[in-house]
Every structure is written in C-alpha cells, then in structure tokens.
Amino acid sequence: MKNSLVIEGGYPLNGRVRVSGAKNAGLVLLVASIMADGETILDNLPRIRDVEVMVKILNDLGVNARWNEDGSLSICPPQGAVKVKTSYELSKKLRASNLFLGALLGREKEAIVSLPGGCDIGSRPMDLHIKGIQALGSEVEIEHGFIYARTKAPAGARVYLDFPSVGATENIMMMAAKTPGQSVIENAAKEPEIVDLANFLNSMGARIRGAGTDLIKIEGVNELKAGRYAIIPDRIEAGTYMIAAAISKGDVLVENVIPTHLHPIVAKLQETGAIVEETDQGVRVRGSKQVRPVDIKTLPYPGFPTDMQSQMMALLSLAEGSSVIVENVFENRFQIVDELKRMGANIKVEGHTAVVNGVNTLYGARVKATDLRAGAALVLSALAARGETTIEDAIHIFRGYENIGAKLGQLGAKVE
Ligand code: UD1
C-alpha cells in the first residue's frame, strides 16, 4: 500500500458519499465475537487497516476469522479453548487490542494481554479497565509489558468509573456478560459504540440494560449464541466528510448516517455558518463563503468528540477571526498544529488549549500524518489549500477511513 496521499486543493466537493461501518464499533464487536459459540457474521464492517490487524489477532488466537464474498466477515471460535495471550507485534499496532482483556476473561477466565499501542495522542492508561476486572473477581499482575489476569471466583459487582472511559466500559461489559450475578457500571461511557456493543451482546443472549446512559446493569449468563449483526455507521467518518463539504465550499449529501449520533458535530458546523440539513437520505452540508470562528470543548459523548477535534481545527484555521479549542480527553492531540502551520495556519497552543487565528489562505506543502484524525485534518486542509499537498505517513489515515481516495475522488477532489 502506498504511504502518501497527494491532493491538489481548490475544488469544491459535490455529490453523495456513503459512510462505512463504524471503526470503533466494528473493532469491539470483532473482539466480543469470540465469546459466542458458533459462527458470528458481521455486516457493514469497514475494510480498513485497524480491522485487518484485528482479524490477524483473532487468527493468531486460534479463531477462524475470514471475509465472505458479500463483504461480511465470519468469526468462528474453536470448539475448545482459544489462546489467551495476545501477540505484542500485532497488539502494538492498535489500541483496541486491549479489549481482549474483557472478552478473554469472559470466555476463558484468563487473559494475558499486551499493553496496547495505537495512536500517539497522549498517555492512555488502563487503570479503570483493571479496576473493573478486579471488582468482578480477577487477580491482575503487570509484568514485561503484559497484563496477566485470571479469575478464580467470578462474581458480579458494582464498578464506579472515575472517568467514563469507552474502552473500560466495553471491557467490563464484555466480562460481566458472562460473569454470574449482577454487575453495575456507574459513570459508564455513553458513546453510540457502547450501545452497539450492548445490542450485539444482547442479540447473542446477554442481559444488558441501560447502555447509552451512565448506569449500565448486566446480568451474567452462562452462554452466548452466535448470530448475524450489522454494525452502525461511522459518525466520525461522516463528520469528516461533512467538514470536507464545508471547507471546500461544496455541497455534499453524506449517506448512511444515524442523525442523532451527529448532533454535536452538526451544532458546531452550523455555528461556523455551514448549512446543514437532515434529509431522508442522510445529512446534506453546504459550505458558506465565510467561516465563522467558534469555540470547541471536547467531552465524552454527547459532548463534542475528541475524534473530530483536529478536523474542526482544520476548518477553523480558515475562519474570519479567532477560535478557542479546549481538548479535555487526550493531552497530546495538538501534534497536528505544527503540520497545519506548515500550510500557513496561525495556531497557538498553551497546555490543553489551542487558539486558532483564522487566515485567508492555506498553501499546499509536504506534511506528515501524526495520527489517524490528524491525518484526516490534513486531508481536509489540503482540499481547501492553494496548490498541491503531499501527506506522508498516510497509513495512519488508512487505519480508519475506508477507500478515502476513491470517496473523495468521486466527490470531485483531485487525489492520488
Ligand atoms: C476510544 C476510541 C477513541 C476515542 C476515545 C474517546 C476506540 C477503539 N477508540 O478510545 O477513538 O478517541 O474512545 O472517545 O473505541 N483513561 C484513564 N484510565 C483508563 C482508561 C482511560 O485515565 O483506564 C483516560 C484516558 O487517558 C483518556 C480518557 O480516559 O484521557 C478517555 O479514554 P477512553 O475513553 O478510554 O478512550 P479509548 O477507549 O482508549
């Protein structure tokens, strides 16, 4: 796979684009599939690099995971035990590999999970995940870069999360689904991907209530039965194409979306002056001549998503005035700033706050994708920039965006 994207800016995007299945839901559902007996079939799973890595981890654990001709993916765990240790070489490629902790404990009562890698967007501790699995009866040790967990006497329990961590909520939910008794997660994450995981587990026979609120109750069951399930659309991919329409001053219908998942993004985009309309087919976005500055604070759902912060920064770097962006979820999500500055943006960072002073024009340059969403933001800036932009390390972008070159090309962008 090529590792750079070359974009010639200045062409308004027009037409329709279809959003793929959600990366973050797809990844956790792939992991959760190992807890079921029989063949799980997942529809709407995006063919992106993170998913391919996850499939390799599943195969390495002895789970048969393979793509079908209709684009779905089948996951068949073996009749007996699966391997309980995830490989370092594969796990370092994506953070979501830490989700095997809850799934393996649910299935095998034992997990040896490599401390994860993934996007370099700040320290990503596991303390809340560990607090949760310990409460449900696991003994945990951390040695040589691995978390060793074993459950001798699993029992449901109450777990209060100090922060509504998405991954910790998912790990605890998966383990609790097969842990005898009632478990309760207080201050749980409320992201749509959490709801999708609960719906998926419930479709297999789990008993989970309250997902999507901050109190999730889980009655453990002995057995989960495999079935077929379609993953929700990716709200972050949708948001990225919505900003692509706005920043290129185009007119794009973003199809296959769940509008309520997009409300925080729609609200902010409208404040910048873009015209956003919900239609039966999706969300239509028309860019305005002038971009108004707006202030953004990232927060857990339903607040403004941290995964859309960089893309919004790209848009605001072309606003008529100054915007303030406060990043409350990850401490290292401003690496994009130096790259945007290479394109002519005027941004100052002080701790968790960035002040974006809008400029009239961005200029094409050689830049580097430092993480997935920073890469997406560079694509957006390049669409609006004068001249040609070469984005190196585009592999970060391919981790999370299915066929991004083709989708943008179809909308009229000049991408190679
Ligand atoms: C998930 C998403 C990621 C998104 C993030 C926040 C996946 C695969 N990734 O990541 O795209 O940006 O949610 O919406 O779904 N924290 C702790 N202790 C812990 C766990 C987390 O302090 O044990 C902190 C983290 O350092 C971070 C914050 O909680 O500051 C949010 O992290 P979390 O919600 O866990 O994100 P992920 O699940 O890693």
Short mmCIF file of C-alpha atoms and ligand atoms in Angstrom, two decimals:
data_model
loop_
_atom_site.label_atom_id
_atom_site.label_comp_id
_atom_site.label_asym_id
_atom_site.label_seq_id
_atom_site.Cartn_x
_atom_site.Cartn_y
_atom_site.Cartn_z
CA MET A 1 0.00 0.00 0.00
CA LYS A 2 1.27 3.47 -0.88
CA ASN A 3 2.13 5.56 2.12
CA SER A 4 1.33 9.04 0.91
CA LEU A 5 -1.65 10.96 -0.43
CA VAL A 6 -1.22 13.81 -2.90
CA ILE A 7 -4.08 16.32 -3.07
CA GLU A 8 -4.47 19.32 -5.32
CA GLY A 9 -6.63 21.81 -3.50
CA GLY A 10 -9.24 24.28 -4.62
CA TYR A 11 -12.01 22.06 -5.97
CA PRO A 12 -15.42 22.28 -4.22
CA LEU A 13 -16.74 18.80 -3.38
CA ASN A 14 -20.13 17.93 -4.80
CA GLY A 15 -22.32 14.85 -4.80
CA ARG A 16 -23.02 11.95 -2.48
CA VAL A 17 -20.78 9.88 -0.27
CA ARG A 18 -21.70 6.72 1.60
CA VAL A 19 -20.41 6.31 5.12
CA SER A 20 -18.90 2.93 6.08
CA GLY A 21 -19.48 0.95 9.26
CA ALA A 22 -18.07 2.44 12.46
CA LYS A 23 -14.42 1.59 13.10
CA ASN A 24 -14.72 1.73 16.87
CA ALA A 25 -17.88 -0.36 16.98
CA GLY A 26 -16.51 -2.83 14.46
CA LEU A 27 -13.31 -3.38 16.42
CA VAL A 28 -15.03 -4.14 19.73
CA LEU A 29 -17.66 -6.34 18.06
CA LEU A 30 -14.91 -8.37 16.41
CA VAL A 31 -13.40 -8.95 19.83
CA ALA A 32 -16.74 -9.69 21.50
CA SER A 33 -17.50 -12.34 18.84
CA ILE A 34 -15.02 -14.73 20.49
CA MET A 35 -17.38 -15.02 23.47
CA ALA A 36 -20.12 -16.69 21.41
CA ASP A 37 -20.49 -20.34 20.48
CA GLY A 38 -20.79 -20.84 16.72
CA GLU A 39 -20.31 -18.60 13.70
CA THR A 40 -20.86 -14.85 14.04
CA ILE A 41 -21.37 -12.88 10.84
CA LEU A 42 -20.71 -9.14 10.95
CA ASP A 43 -22.13 -6.90 8.22
CA ASN A 44 -21.07 -3.34 7.48
CA LEU A 45 -17.56 -3.88 8.87
CA PRO A 46 -15.21 -1.36 7.21
CA ARG A 47 -12.20 -2.80 5.34
CA ILE A 48 -9.62 -0.59 6.98
CA ARG A 49 -6.18 -1.35 8.33
CA ASP A 50 -7.23 -1.49 12.01
CA VAL A 51 -9.85 -4.12 11.17
CA GLU A 52 -7.31 -6.15 9.17
CA VAL A 53 -4.94 -6.09 12.17
CA MET A 54 -7.76 -7.16 14.48
CA VAL A 55 -8.57 -10.06 12.14
CA LYS A 56 -4.90 -11.12 12.33
CA ILE A 57 -5.01 -11.03 16.14
CA LEU A 58 -8.14 -13.22 16.08
CA ASN A 59 -6.46 -15.73 13.75
CA ASP A 60 -3.37 -15.73 15.96
CA LEU A 61 -5.57 -16.64 18.95
CA GLY A 62 -6.90 -19.66 17.04
CA VAL A 63 -10.17 -18.03 15.99
CA ASN A 64 -11.14 -18.52 12.35
CA ALA A 65 -12.00 -15.05 11.01
CA ARG A 66 -12.45 -14.61 7.26
CA TRP A 67 -14.11 -12.28 4.76
CA ASN A 68 -17.09 -13.58 2.79
CA GLU A 69 -17.87 -12.75 -0.82
CA ASP A 70 -20.76 -10.46 0.18
CA GLY A 71 -18.38 -8.26 2.17
CA SER A 72 -19.38 -9.62 5.59
CA LEU A 73 -16.90 -11.22 7.98
CA SER A 74 -17.35 -14.60 9.66
CA ILE A 75 -15.84 -15.31 13.04
CA CYS A 76 -15.70 -18.90 14.30
CA PRO A 77 -14.03 -19.54 17.63
CA PRO A 78 -12.72 -23.11 18.09
CA GLN A 79 -14.80 -25.69 19.99
CA GLY A 80 -12.20 -25.84 22.75
CA ALA A 81 -10.17 -23.07 24.31
CA VAL A 82 -8.67 -20.12 22.45
CA LYS A 83 -5.13 -18.94 23.08
CA VAL A 84 -5.29 -16.44 25.94
CA LYS A 85 -2.16 -14.41 25.13
CA THR A 86 -2.27 -11.65 22.52
CA SER A 87 0.87 -11.04 20.46
CA TYR A 88 2.93 -7.92 21.17
CA GLU A 89 3.86 -7.50 17.49
CA LEU A 90 0.19 -7.24 16.46
CA SER A 91 -1.16 -5.51 19.56
CA LYS A 92 1.28 -2.62 19.35
CA LYS A 93 -0.40 -1.62 16.08
CA LEU A 94 -3.73 -0.75 17.65
CA ARG A 95 -5.00 0.39 20.99
CA ALA A 96 -8.26 -1.54 20.71
CA SER A 97 -6.30 -4.79 21.19
CA ASN A 98 -6.71 -4.07 24.91
CA LEU A 99 -10.36 -5.10 24.52
CA PHE A 100 -9.33 -8.76 24.54
CA LEU A 101 -8.94 -8.40 28.29
CA GLY A 102 -12.68 -8.41 28.99
CA ALA A 103 -13.59 -10.82 26.19
CA LEU A 104 -10.95 -13.43 27.12
CA LEU A 105 -11.82 -13.19 30.81
CA GLY A 106 -15.48 -13.65 29.90
CA ARG A 107 -14.71 -16.70 27.77
CA GLU A 108 -11.65 -18.37 29.32
CA LYS A 109 -11.43 -16.74 32.78
CA GLU A 110 -7.85 -15.92 31.84
CA ALA A 111 -6.20 -13.23 29.70
CA ILE A 112 -2.63 -12.20 29.00
CA VAL A 113 -2.91 -9.00 27.05
CA SER A 114 -0.08 -6.90 25.71
CA LEU A 115 -0.18 -3.30 26.89
CA PRO A 116 -1.52 -1.62 23.76
CA GLY A 117 -0.14 0.78 21.19
CA GLY A 118 -2.24 2.75 18.69
CA CYS A 119 -2.43 6.46 18.10
CA ASP A 120 0.19 8.54 19.84
CA ILE A 121 -2.28 11.05 21.25
CA GLY A 122 -1.29 11.01 24.89
CA SER A 123 -0.88 8.65 27.80
CA ARG A 124 -3.56 6.00 27.62
CA PRO A 125 -3.61 4.25 30.98
CA MET A 126 -5.51 1.04 31.79
CA ASP A 127 -6.23 1.68 35.48
CA LEU A 128 -10.02 1.84 35.04
CA HIS A 129 -10.10 -1.35 32.97
CA ILE A 130 -8.11 -3.11 35.69
CA LYS A 131 -10.25 -1.69 38.49
CA GLY A 132 -13.29 -3.14 36.73
CA ILE A 133 -11.99 -6.64 36.09
CA GLN A 134 -10.62 -6.83 39.64
CA ALA A 135 -14.03 -5.89 41.04
CA LEU A 136 -15.50 -8.81 39.06
CA GLY A 137 -13.07 -11.21 40.70
CA SER A 138 -9.87 -11.16 38.62
CA GLU A 139 -6.37 -11.21 40.01
CA VAL A 140 -4.16 -8.92 37.97
CA GLU A 141 -0.41 -8.51 37.58
CA ILE A 142 1.51 -6.39 35.12
CA GLU A 143 4.88 -7.79 34.01
CA HIS A 144 7.15 -7.37 30.97
CA GLY A 145 4.61 -5.26 29.09
CA PHE A 146 1.70 -7.67 29.57
CA ILE A 147 -1.38 -7.63 31.80
CA TYR A 148 -1.83 -11.08 33.37
CA ALA A 149 -5.39 -11.60 34.61
CA ARG A 150 -7.07 -14.70 35.96
CA THR A 151 -10.50 -15.13 37.55
CA LYS A 152 -10.90 -17.91 40.09
CA ALA A 153 -14.20 -16.83 41.62
CA PRO A 154 -16.02 -14.60 39.13
CA ALA A 155 -18.92 -12.64 40.64
CA GLY A 156 -20.90 -9.61 39.51
CA ALA A 157 -20.09 -6.32 41.25
CA ARG A 158 -20.58 -2.54 41.18
CA VAL A 159 -17.86 -0.57 39.44
CA TYR A 160 -17.64 3.21 39.52
CA LEU A 161 -15.56 4.69 36.71
CA ASP A 162 -13.68 7.85 37.72
CA PHE A 163 -13.90 8.90 34.06
CA PRO A 164 -16.42 7.50 31.54
CA SER A 165 -13.76 5.60 29.59
CA VAL A 166 -15.05 3.97 26.41
CA GLY A 167 -12.59 1.06 26.48
CA ALA A 168 -13.02 0.39 30.22
CA THR A 169 -16.83 0.37 29.86
CA GLU A 170 -16.54 -2.10 26.96
CA ASN A 171 -14.10 -4.41 28.74
CA ILE A 172 -16.19 -4.53 31.90
CA MET A 173 -19.41 -5.03 29.93
CA MET A 174 -17.94 -7.97 27.99
CA MET A 175 -16.56 -9.68 31.07
CA ALA A 176 -19.73 -9.05 33.09
CA ALA A 177 -21.91 -10.51 30.31
CA LYS A 178 -20.55 -13.94 31.26
CA THR A 179 -19.92 -13.36 34.96
CA PRO A 180 -22.52 -14.85 37.35
CA GLY A 181 -24.70 -12.34 39.22
CA GLN A 182 -25.45 -8.70 38.59
CA SER A 183 -22.82 -6.13 37.64
CA VAL A 184 -23.39 -2.40 37.54
CA ILE A 185 -21.18 0.15 35.79
CA GLU A 186 -21.60 3.64 37.25
CA ASN A 187 -20.45 6.68 35.29
CA ALA A 188 -20.28 4.46 32.21
CA ALA A 189 -19.36 5.86 28.80
CA LYS A 190 -22.45 6.71 26.70
CA GLU A 191 -20.96 6.63 23.19
CA PRO A 192 -23.11 5.08 20.41
CA GLU A 193 -20.44 2.37 20.04
CA ILE A 194 -21.19 1.26 23.64
CA VAL A 195 -24.86 0.92 22.72
CA ASP A 196 -23.92 -1.07 19.61
CA LEU A 197 -21.82 -3.46 21.72
CA ALA A 198 -24.69 -3.93 24.20
CA ASN A 199 -27.17 -4.55 21.36
CA PHE A 200 -24.79 -7.05 19.79
CA LEU A 201 -24.21 -8.93 23.06
CA ASN A 202 -27.95 -8.89 23.81
CA SER A 203 -28.64 -10.30 20.33
CA MET A 204 -26.44 -13.24 21.41
CA GLY A 205 -28.38 -13.73 24.63
CA ALA A 206 -26.66 -11.38 27.06
CA ARG A 207 -28.76 -9.40 29.54
CA ILE A 208 -27.58 -5.79 29.48
CA ARG A 209 -29.75 -2.78 30.25
CA GLY A 210 -29.04 0.94 30.33
CA ALA A 211 -26.36 1.19 27.64
CA GLY A 212 -26.34 4.77 26.37
CA THR A 213 -26.93 6.09 29.90
CA ASP A 214 -24.34 6.42 32.64
CA LEU A 215 -25.69 3.40 34.54
CA ILE A 216 -25.37 0.01 32.85
CA LYS A 217 -26.73 -3.15 34.53
CA ILE A 218 -25.59 -6.57 33.40
CA GLU A 219 -26.96 -9.95 34.50
CA GLY A 220 -24.37 -12.59 33.71
CA VAL A 221 -25.42 -15.55 31.54
CA ASN A 222 -23.72 -18.93 31.01
CA GLU A 223 -23.82 -18.96 27.28
CA LEU A 224 -23.81 -16.58 24.30
CA LYS A 225 -25.04 -17.80 20.93
CA ALA A 226 -23.62 -16.50 17.66
CA GLY A 227 -25.76 -14.79 15.02
CA ARG A 228 -25.66 -12.13 12.33
CA TYR A 229 -25.36 -8.42 13.13
CA ALA A 230 -24.89 -5.15 11.19
CA ILE A 231 -22.58 -2.51 12.64
CA ILE A 232 -23.72 1.13 12.98
CA PRO A 233 -22.38 3.77 10.57
CA ASP A 234 -19.21 5.65 11.49
CA ARG A 235 -20.14 9.03 12.94
CA ILE A 236 -16.54 10.27 12.77
CA GLU A 237 -16.14 9.36 9.11
CA ALA A 238 -19.49 11.08 8.48
CA GLY A 239 -18.33 14.18 10.36
CA THR A 240 -15.10 14.25 8.37
CA TYR A 241 -16.97 14.29 5.03
CA MET A 242 -19.34 16.93 6.41
CA ILE A 243 -16.35 19.16 7.13
CA ALA A 244 -14.92 18.30 3.71
CA ALA A 245 -18.07 19.82 2.19
CA ALA A 246 -17.80 22.90 4.40
CA ILE A 247 -14.07 23.54 3.97
CA SER A 248 -14.17 23.10 0.18
CA LYS A 249 -17.29 25.28 -0.05
CA GLY A 250 -19.08 22.40 -1.73
CA ASP A 251 -22.44 20.66 -1.43
CA VAL A 252 -22.36 17.06 -0.25
CA LEU A 253 -25.01 14.57 0.83
CA VAL A 254 -23.50 12.25 3.42
CA GLU A 255 -25.46 9.00 3.27
CA ASN A 256 -25.89 6.07 5.68
CA VAL A 257 -25.81 8.04 8.94
CA ILE A 258 -27.71 7.99 12.23
CA PRO A 259 -28.51 11.72 12.57
CA THR A 260 -28.71 11.75 16.40
CA HIS A 261 -25.12 10.49 16.60
CA LEU A 262 -24.07 13.56 14.62
CA HIS A 263 -25.83 16.25 16.67
CA PRO A 264 -22.74 17.59 18.46
CA ILE A 265 -20.93 17.89 15.12
CA VAL A 266 -23.91 19.39 13.29
CA ALA A 267 -24.39 22.01 16.02
CA LYS A 268 -20.81 23.24 15.77
CA LEU A 269 -20.71 23.10 11.99
CA GLN A 270 -23.84 25.26 11.84
CA GLU A 271 -22.21 27.79 14.17
CA THR A 272 -19.42 28.17 11.59
CA GLY A 273 -22.06 29.18 9.04
CA ALA A 274 -22.33 25.94 7.07
CA ILE A 275 -25.85 24.97 6.01
CA VAL A 276 -26.70 21.54 7.38
CA GLU A 277 -29.93 19.77 6.53
CA GLU A 278 -31.20 16.38 7.64
CA THR A 279 -32.92 14.60 4.76
CA ASP A 280 -34.36 11.10 4.40
CA GLN A 281 -31.20 10.01 2.63
CA GLY A 282 -28.69 11.49 5.06
CA VAL A 283 -27.17 14.81 6.05
CA ARG A 284 -26.60 17.46 3.40
CA VAL A 285 -23.89 20.04 4.05
CA ARG A 286 -23.30 23.18 2.04
CA GLY A 287 -20.25 25.28 2.74
CA SER A 288 -20.62 29.00 3.33
CA LYS A 289 -18.41 31.66 1.71
CA GLN A 290 -17.15 32.77 5.10
CA VAL A 291 -16.32 30.52 8.03
CA ARG A 292 -17.28 31.99 11.40
CA PRO A 293 -14.95 31.31 14.34
CA VAL A 294 -16.39 29.07 17.09
CA ASP A 295 -15.13 27.72 20.39
CA ILE A 296 -14.91 23.96 20.91
CA LYS A 297 -14.55 21.84 24.05
CA THR A 298 -14.07 18.11 23.58
CA LEU A 299 -16.00 15.94 26.02
CA PRO A 300 -17.28 12.38 26.33
CA TYR A 301 -20.49 11.72 24.31
CA PRO A 302 -22.84 13.56 23.85
CA GLY A 303 -20.22 16.32 24.04
CA PHE A 304 -18.11 17.26 21.04
CA PRO A 305 -15.99 14.20 20.13
CA THR A 306 -12.24 14.36 20.58
CA ASP A 307 -12.01 12.30 17.38
CA MET A 308 -13.40 15.31 15.44
CA GLN A 309 -11.24 17.95 17.09
CA SER A 310 -8.39 18.01 14.56
CA GLN A 311 -10.76 18.11 11.59
CA MET A 312 -12.64 21.05 13.15
CA MET A 313 -9.30 22.79 13.74
CA ALA A 314 -8.56 22.49 10.02
CA LEU A 315 -11.84 24.26 9.21
CA LEU A 316 -11.37 26.95 11.86
CA SER A 317 -7.88 27.73 10.63
CA LEU A 318 -9.69 29.36 7.68
CA ALA A 319 -12.26 31.25 9.82
CA GLU A 320 -12.69 35.02 9.92
CA GLY A 321 -11.45 35.50 13.46
CA SER A 322 -10.14 33.54 16.42
CA SER A 323 -11.48 30.28 17.86
CA VAL A 324 -10.53 28.58 21.11
CA ILE A 325 -10.30 24.78 21.22
CA VAL A 326 -10.04 23.03 24.58
CA GLU A 327 -9.04 19.35 24.46
CA ASN A 328 -10.36 17.63 27.59
CA VAL A 329 -9.99 13.95 26.67
CA PHE A 330 -6.43 13.32 25.40
CA GLU A 331 -3.49 15.51 26.36
CA ASN A 332 -1.45 15.09 23.20
CA ARG A 333 -3.95 15.84 20.48
CA PHE A 334 -2.34 19.02 19.20
CA GLN A 335 0.52 17.44 17.24
CA ILE A 336 -1.44 18.40 14.15
CA VAL A 337 -0.72 22.07 14.87
CA ASP A 338 2.86 22.03 13.58
CA GLU A 339 1.74 20.37 10.36
CA LEU A 340 -1.11 22.86 9.83
CA LYS A 341 1.36 25.69 10.42
CA ARG A 342 3.46 24.33 7.55
CA MET A 343 0.40 25.03 5.39
CA GLY A 344 0.12 28.60 6.67
CA ALA A 345 -2.23 28.22 9.64
CA ASN A 346 -1.83 30.53 12.64
CA ILE A 347 -2.39 28.49 15.82
CA LYS A 348 -1.03 28.89 19.33
CA VAL A 349 -1.10 26.10 21.90
CA GLU A 350 -0.99 26.51 25.66
CA GLY A 351 -1.50 23.24 27.55
CA HIS A 352 -4.89 21.79 26.67
CA THR A 353 -5.97 24.92 24.80
CA ALA A 354 -5.35 25.98 21.22
CA VAL A 355 -6.11 29.44 19.90
CA VAL A 356 -6.78 29.26 16.18
CA ASN A 357 -6.42 32.63 14.46
CA GLY A 358 -8.07 32.26 11.08
CA VAL A 359 -6.07 33.02 7.91
CA ASN A 360 -7.35 33.79 4.39
CA THR A 361 -5.49 31.03 2.60
CA LEU A 362 -3.74 27.75 3.32
CA TYR A 363 -0.95 26.67 0.98
CA GLY A 364 -0.09 23.17 -0.20
CA ALA A 365 3.02 21.69 1.43
CA ARG A 366 4.70 18.40 2.35
CA VAL A 367 3.19 17.35 5.68
CA LYS A 368 3.04 14.24 7.83
CA ALA A 369 0.05 12.44 9.37
CA THR A 370 1.00 12.03 13.04
CA ASP A 371 -2.15 10.10 13.98
CA LEU A 372 -5.39 8.98 12.39
CA ARG A 373 -7.52 12.08 12.96
CA ALA A 374 -4.61 14.48 12.43
CA GLY A 375 -4.19 12.77 9.07
CA ALA A 376 -7.86 13.36 8.29
CA ALA A 377 -7.45 17.03 9.22
CA LEU A 378 -4.53 17.35 6.80
CA VAL A 379 -6.67 15.86 4.03
CA LEU A 380 -9.34 18.49 4.77
CA SER A 381 -6.82 21.34 4.81
CA ALA A 382 -5.34 20.08 1.55
CA LEU A 383 -8.77 20.16 -0.12
CA ALA A 384 -9.01 23.88 0.63
CA ALA A 385 -5.34 24.78 0.16
CA ARG A 386 -3.83 26.58 -2.81
CA GLY A 387 -1.61 24.15 -4.74
CA GLU A 388 -0.53 20.61 -4.02
CA THR A 389 -0.20 18.92 -0.63
CA THR A 390 1.66 15.67 -0.07
CA ILE A 391 0.62 13.88 3.12
CA GLU A 392 3.26 11.40 4.25
CA ASP A 393 2.63 8.50 6.62
CA ALA A 394 -0.87 8.29 5.18
CA ILE A 395 -1.03 4.76 6.62
CA HIS A 396 -2.48 6.45 9.72
CA ILE A 397 -5.40 7.66 7.60
CA PHE A 398 -5.97 4.22 6.05
CA ARG A 399 -6.23 2.80 9.58
CA GLY A 400 -9.64 4.41 9.91
CA TYR A 401 -11.02 5.63 6.56
CA GLU A 402 -12.26 3.09 4.04
CA ASN A 403 -11.41 3.97 0.41
CA ILE A 404 -10.83 7.60 1.27
CA GLY A 405 -9.09 8.40 -2.02
CA ALA A 406 -11.91 6.92 -4.10
CA LYS A 407 -14.66 8.50 -1.99
CA LEU A 408 -13.10 11.97 -2.27
CA GLY A 409 -12.36 11.46 -5.96
CA GLN A 410 -15.99 10.64 -6.60
CA LEU A 411 -16.91 13.99 -5.00
CA GLY A 412 -14.59 15.84 -7.37
CA ALA A 413 -11.40 16.12 -5.32
CA LYS A 414 -8.06 15.68 -7.07
CA VAL A 415 -6.44 12.92 -5.02
CA GLU A 416 -3.69 10.44 -5.81
C1 UD1 B 1 -11.92 5.26 22.45
C2 UD1 B 1 -11.85 5.33 20.96
C3 UD1 B 1 -11.11 6.58 20.52
C4 UD1 B 1 -11.73 7.80 21.16
C5 UD1 B 1 -11.85 7.64 22.67
C6 UD1 B 1 -12.59 8.78 23.34
C7 UD1 B 1 -11.86 3.00 20.31
C8 UD1 B 1 -11.13 1.86 19.70
N1 UD1 B 1 -11.19 4.15 20.45
O1 UD1 B 1 -10.59 5.13 22.93
O2 UD1 B 1 -11.18 6.67 19.09
O3 UD1 B 1 -10.91 8.92 20.89
O4 UD1 B 1 -12.55 6.43 22.97
O5 UD1 B 1 -13.84 8.95 22.78
O6 UD1 B 1 -13.04 2.88 20.61
N2 UD1 B 1 -8.39 6.78 30.83
C9 UD1 B 1 -7.86 6.59 32.08
N3 UD1 B 1 -7.78 5.34 32.59
C10 UD1 B 1 -8.21 4.25 31.91
C11 UD1 B 1 -8.77 4.43 30.63
C12 UD1 B 1 -8.84 5.72 30.11
O7 UD1 B 1 -7.44 7.56 32.71
O8 UD1 B 1 -8.13 3.13 32.44
C13 UD1 B 1 -8.45 8.13 30.25
C14 UD1 B 1 -7.56 8.26 29.02
O9 UD1 B 1 -6.23 8.56 29.37
C15 UD1 B 1 -8.21 9.40 28.28
C16 UD1 B 1 -9.68 9.24 28.63
O10 UD1 B 1 -9.75 8.37 29.75
O11 UD1 B 1 -7.76 10.62 28.79
C17 UD1 B 1 -10.54 8.67 27.51
O12 UD1 B 1 -10.09 7.41 27.15
P1 UD1 B 1 -11.07 6.24 26.70
O13 UD1 B 1 -12.47 6.72 26.69
O14 UD1 B 1 -10.73 5.03 27.48
O15 UD1 B 1 -10.61 6.03 25.19
P2 UD1 B 1 -10.31 4.68 24.44
O16 UD1 B 1 -11.30 3.64 24.82
O17 UD1 B 1 -8.87 4.36 24.52
#
